[in-house]
Amino acid sequence: FQWLAKSWFYGEYHKFTGRIFRDPAPTYAASGSEQEALYSMKGKWVAESTVTDERTGAESVLFDVKAQPAADILIRPIEEQSELESRRVWNKVSEALASGNYDVASREKTAIEENQRALRRERAAANAEWKPALFTWIDDADDDEAVRRCYAYLYAAKESVGTGSWVFNESPHHVRKPASQPSGTQTPSDAFSTAQSSVV
């Protein structure tokens, strides 16, 4: 899968291409000798994309963004939001910018930053470790062996971003298997889902 960047002089934005292979090899290698191309896809992720059956040449619409109804954005009133919600934290700054009062915006921004610095000083003084409220770091090494085999070919691409992922605490991928369940008994769909959460 490849995101296509627009060149300086020509081309279009938001384009991508991709191919799906059947590959019996245990680990992925570019241009593997036993790979069989099944489908190719191309288009714009903000418009229409198509998928082509490599074996028959038949092309069909993969997804048409413009044909889908836009979802309504539902936002709670500021006073009902958490004190850590970005819209609430930056509300005074946003209002000041919208009204063109840049002095007030600057003061409110400084107040937010100073508050964060004070919180960090308090944690340092108490030797307290900061922990996210909604996410937990899961190292790749802690994943089930069967799961790691499913996406071993992605490790090279992950070297630049680290060997692990921040996982939402309420995500089903974060729920560990019961201690009584033997290792390696995940279904293929479970393994794929866990691999997806680690990649994203």
Short mmCIF file of C-alpha atoms in Angstrom, two decimals:
data_model
loop_
_atom_site.label_atom_id
_atom_site.label_comp_id
_atom_site.label_asym_id
_atom_site.label_seq_id
_atom_site.Cartn_x
_atom_site.Cartn_y
_atom_site.Cartn_z
CA PHE A 1 0.00 0.00 0.00
CA GLN A 2 1.39 3.41 -0.90
CA TRP A 3 0.23 6.95 -0.28
CA LEU A 4 1.13 9.06 -3.30
CA ALA A 5 2.42 12.52 -2.50
CA LYS A 6 1.72 15.32 -4.96
CA SER A 7 4.85 16.50 -6.71
CA TRP A 8 5.81 20.18 -6.80
CA PHE A 9 4.75 20.84 -10.40
CA TYR A 10 2.05 18.30 -11.29
CA GLY A 11 -0.16 15.52 -9.95
CA GLU A 12 -3.05 15.37 -7.53
CA TYR A 13 -3.53 15.24 -3.78
CA HIS A 14 -4.89 12.35 -1.66
CA LYS A 15 -4.07 9.52 -4.07
CA PHE A 16 -3.07 5.98 -3.18
CA THR A 17 -2.34 2.62 -4.77
CA GLY A 18 -2.14 -0.87 -3.34
CA ARG A 19 -1.98 -4.56 -4.18
CA ILE A 20 -3.12 -7.70 -2.38
CA PHE A 21 -1.14 -10.91 -2.76
CA ARG A 22 -1.51 -14.53 -1.79
CA ASP A 23 1.85 -15.39 -0.27
CA PRO A 24 2.53 -18.82 1.23
CA ALA A 25 5.91 -17.72 2.61
CA PRO A 26 6.09 -17.49 6.45
CA THR A 27 7.51 -13.94 6.25
CA TYR A 28 6.95 -11.28 3.62
CA ALA A 29 9.63 -10.43 1.08
CA ALA A 30 9.22 -7.98 -1.79
CA SER A 31 8.73 -9.81 -5.10
CA GLY A 32 8.61 -13.22 -3.43
CA SER A 33 8.89 -16.09 -5.91
CA GLU A 34 5.60 -17.70 -4.86
CA GLN A 35 3.49 -14.55 -4.58
CA GLU A 36 0.27 -14.39 -6.56
CA ALA A 37 -1.29 -10.99 -7.21
CA LEU A 38 -5.01 -11.09 -6.40
CA TYR A 39 -6.23 -7.49 -6.44
CA SER A 40 -4.96 -3.99 -7.06
CA MET A 41 -6.55 -0.78 -5.90
CA LYS A 42 -6.16 2.89 -6.67
CA GLY A 43 -7.95 6.18 -6.27
CA LYS A 44 -8.38 9.03 -3.82
CA TRP A 45 -9.13 8.45 -0.17
CA VAL A 46 -11.29 11.61 -0.18
CA ALA A 47 -13.23 10.66 -3.33
CA GLU A 48 -13.64 7.43 -5.31
CA SER A 49 -11.36 4.43 -5.34
CA THR A 50 -11.53 1.26 -7.41
CA VAL A 51 -10.39 -2.33 -7.03
CA THR A 52 -9.33 -4.57 -9.92
CA ASP A 53 -9.29 -8.36 -9.93
CA GLU A 54 -5.80 -9.12 -11.23
CA ARG A 55 -6.90 -12.52 -12.53
CA THR A 56 -9.90 -11.37 -14.59
CA GLY A 57 -9.24 -7.67 -15.11
CA ALA A 58 -12.71 -6.79 -13.75
CA GLU A 59 -12.80 -3.38 -12.10
CA SER A 60 -15.36 -2.18 -9.56
CA VAL A 61 -15.83 0.67 -7.10
CA LEU A 62 -14.04 -0.01 -3.83
CA PHE A 63 -15.41 3.01 -1.98
CA ASP A 64 -16.99 6.32 -2.97
CA VAL A 65 -16.64 8.87 -0.19
CA LYS A 66 -18.92 11.42 -1.82
CA ALA A 67 -21.75 8.89 -2.08
CA GLN A 68 -21.73 8.38 1.70
CA PRO A 69 -23.84 10.66 3.92
CA ALA A 70 -21.75 12.89 6.14
CA ALA A 71 -22.00 12.06 9.83
CA ASP A 72 -23.24 14.77 12.15
CA ILE A 73 -20.69 16.12 14.61
CA LEU A 74 -22.10 15.96 18.12
CA ILE A 75 -20.28 18.06 20.70
CA ARG A 76 -21.20 18.36 24.37
CA PRO A 77 -21.54 21.87 25.81
CA ILE A 78 -18.23 23.16 27.18
CA GLU A 79 -19.46 23.02 30.78
CA GLU A 80 -20.26 19.30 30.41
CA GLN A 81 -16.86 18.39 29.02
CA SER A 82 -13.99 17.00 31.06
CA GLU A 83 -11.50 19.54 32.38
CA LEU A 84 -8.92 17.78 30.21
CA GLU A 85 -10.99 17.95 27.00
CA SER A 86 -9.09 19.99 24.41
CA ARG A 87 -12.10 22.08 23.44
CA ARG A 88 -12.59 23.09 27.06
CA VAL A 89 -8.90 23.66 27.82
CA TRP A 90 -8.42 25.87 24.76
CA ASN A 91 -11.89 27.43 24.73
CA LYS A 92 -10.83 30.90 25.91
CA VAL A 93 -7.94 30.92 23.45
CA SER A 94 -10.25 29.93 20.58
CA GLU A 95 -12.83 32.57 21.50
CA ALA A 96 -10.17 35.27 21.71
CA LEU A 97 -8.71 34.32 18.33
CA ALA A 98 -12.17 34.26 16.74
CA SER A 99 -12.85 37.78 17.99
CA GLY A 100 -9.41 39.05 16.94
CA ASN A 101 -8.27 39.71 20.51
CA TYR A 102 -4.75 38.33 20.18
CA ASP A 103 -3.47 39.78 23.46
CA VAL A 104 -6.07 37.81 25.41
CA ALA A 105 -5.37 34.73 23.31
CA SER A 106 -1.67 34.98 24.10
CA ARG A 107 -2.30 35.39 27.85
CA GLU A 108 -4.70 32.43 27.96
CA LYS A 109 -2.26 30.26 26.00
CA THR A 110 0.54 31.17 28.41
CA ALA A 111 -1.71 30.33 31.38
CA ILE A 112 -2.38 26.86 29.95
CA GLU A 113 1.31 26.22 29.35
CA GLU A 114 2.32 27.45 32.81
CA ASN A 115 -0.30 25.21 34.40
CA GLN A 116 1.16 22.20 32.58
CA ARG A 117 4.67 23.12 33.69
CA ALA A 118 3.47 23.40 37.29
CA LEU A 119 1.89 19.95 37.09
CA ARG A 120 5.16 18.50 35.77
CA ARG A 121 7.09 20.13 38.63
CA GLU A 122 4.65 18.64 41.14
CA ARG A 123 5.09 15.16 39.66
CA ALA A 124 8.86 15.52 39.67
CA ALA A 125 8.84 16.65 43.31
CA ALA A 126 6.67 13.70 44.30
CA ASN A 127 8.71 11.32 42.10
CA ALA A 128 5.41 10.36 40.45
CA GLU A 129 5.30 8.79 37.02
CA TRP A 130 2.85 10.30 34.54
CA LYS A 131 0.41 7.75 33.15
CA PRO A 132 -2.13 8.46 30.40
CA ALA A 133 -5.72 8.09 31.56
CA LEU A 134 -7.02 6.51 28.36
CA PHE A 135 -4.09 4.65 26.78
CA THR A 136 -1.58 1.96 27.77
CA TRP A 137 1.73 1.20 26.08
CA ILE A 138 1.94 -2.39 24.80
CA ASP A 139 5.37 -3.52 23.69
CA ASP A 140 5.52 -5.83 20.69
CA ALA A 141 7.47 -8.33 22.76
CA ASP A 142 4.44 -8.75 25.06
CA ASP A 143 2.17 -9.86 22.23
CA ASP A 144 1.32 -13.50 21.75
CA GLU A 145 3.87 -15.35 19.60
CA ALA A 146 1.19 -16.36 17.08
CA VAL A 147 0.17 -12.71 16.74
CA ARG A 148 3.73 -11.52 16.23
CA ARG A 149 4.21 -14.04 13.44
CA CYS A 150 1.14 -12.61 11.67
CA TYR A 151 2.72 -9.20 11.22
CA ALA A 152 6.44 -9.98 11.36
CA TYR A 153 6.85 -8.47 7.89
CA LEU A 154 5.88 -5.07 9.29
CA TYR A 155 8.71 -4.84 11.81
CA ALA A 156 11.09 -3.20 9.36
CA ALA A 157 8.56 -0.43 8.72
CA LYS A 158 8.06 0.06 12.46
CA GLU A 159 11.70 0.63 13.29
CA SER A 160 11.28 4.37 12.82
CA VAL A 161 8.39 4.63 15.29
CA GLY A 162 9.42 2.13 17.96
CA THR A 163 8.55 -1.43 18.86
CA GLY A 164 5.14 -1.04 20.44
CA SER A 165 1.86 0.83 20.38
CA TRP A 166 -0.37 3.02 22.53
CA VAL A 167 -3.61 1.06 22.89
CA PHE A 168 -6.93 2.55 24.01
CA ASN A 169 -7.83 1.08 27.41
CA GLU A 170 -11.38 0.25 26.32
CA SER A 171 -10.24 -1.38 23.08
CA PRO A 172 -11.03 -5.09 22.76
CA HIS A 173 -7.42 -5.53 21.57
CA HIS A 174 -6.23 -4.44 25.01
CA VAL A 175 -8.11 -7.22 26.81
CA ARG A 176 -5.64 -9.99 27.51
CA LYS A 177 -6.43 -13.68 27.24
CA PRO A 178 -7.44 -15.46 30.48
CA ALA A 179 -4.54 -17.15 32.22
CA SER A 180 -6.18 -20.53 31.66
CA GLN A 181 -6.20 -20.15 27.88
CA PRO A 182 -3.16 -21.84 26.28
CA SER A 183 -0.85 -19.71 24.17
CA GLY A 184 -1.45 -19.80 20.43
CA THR A 185 -5.18 -20.58 20.55
CA GLN A 186 -6.34 -17.31 19.07
CA THR A 187 -8.51 -17.53 15.99
CA PRO A 188 -7.06 -16.01 12.80
CA SER A 189 -9.50 -13.10 13.05
CA ASP A 190 -8.45 -12.42 16.65
CA ALA A 191 -4.81 -12.48 15.68
CA PHE A 192 -5.41 -10.15 12.74
CA SER A 193 -7.36 -7.70 14.92
CA THR A 194 -4.58 -7.63 17.51
CA ALA A 195 -2.00 -7.11 14.79
CA GLN A 196 -4.02 -4.21 13.40
CA SER A 197 -4.11 -2.48 16.79
CA SER A 198 -0.34 -2.83 17.12
CA VAL A 199 0.32 -1.40 13.67
CA VAL A 200 -1.98 1.57 14.07
#
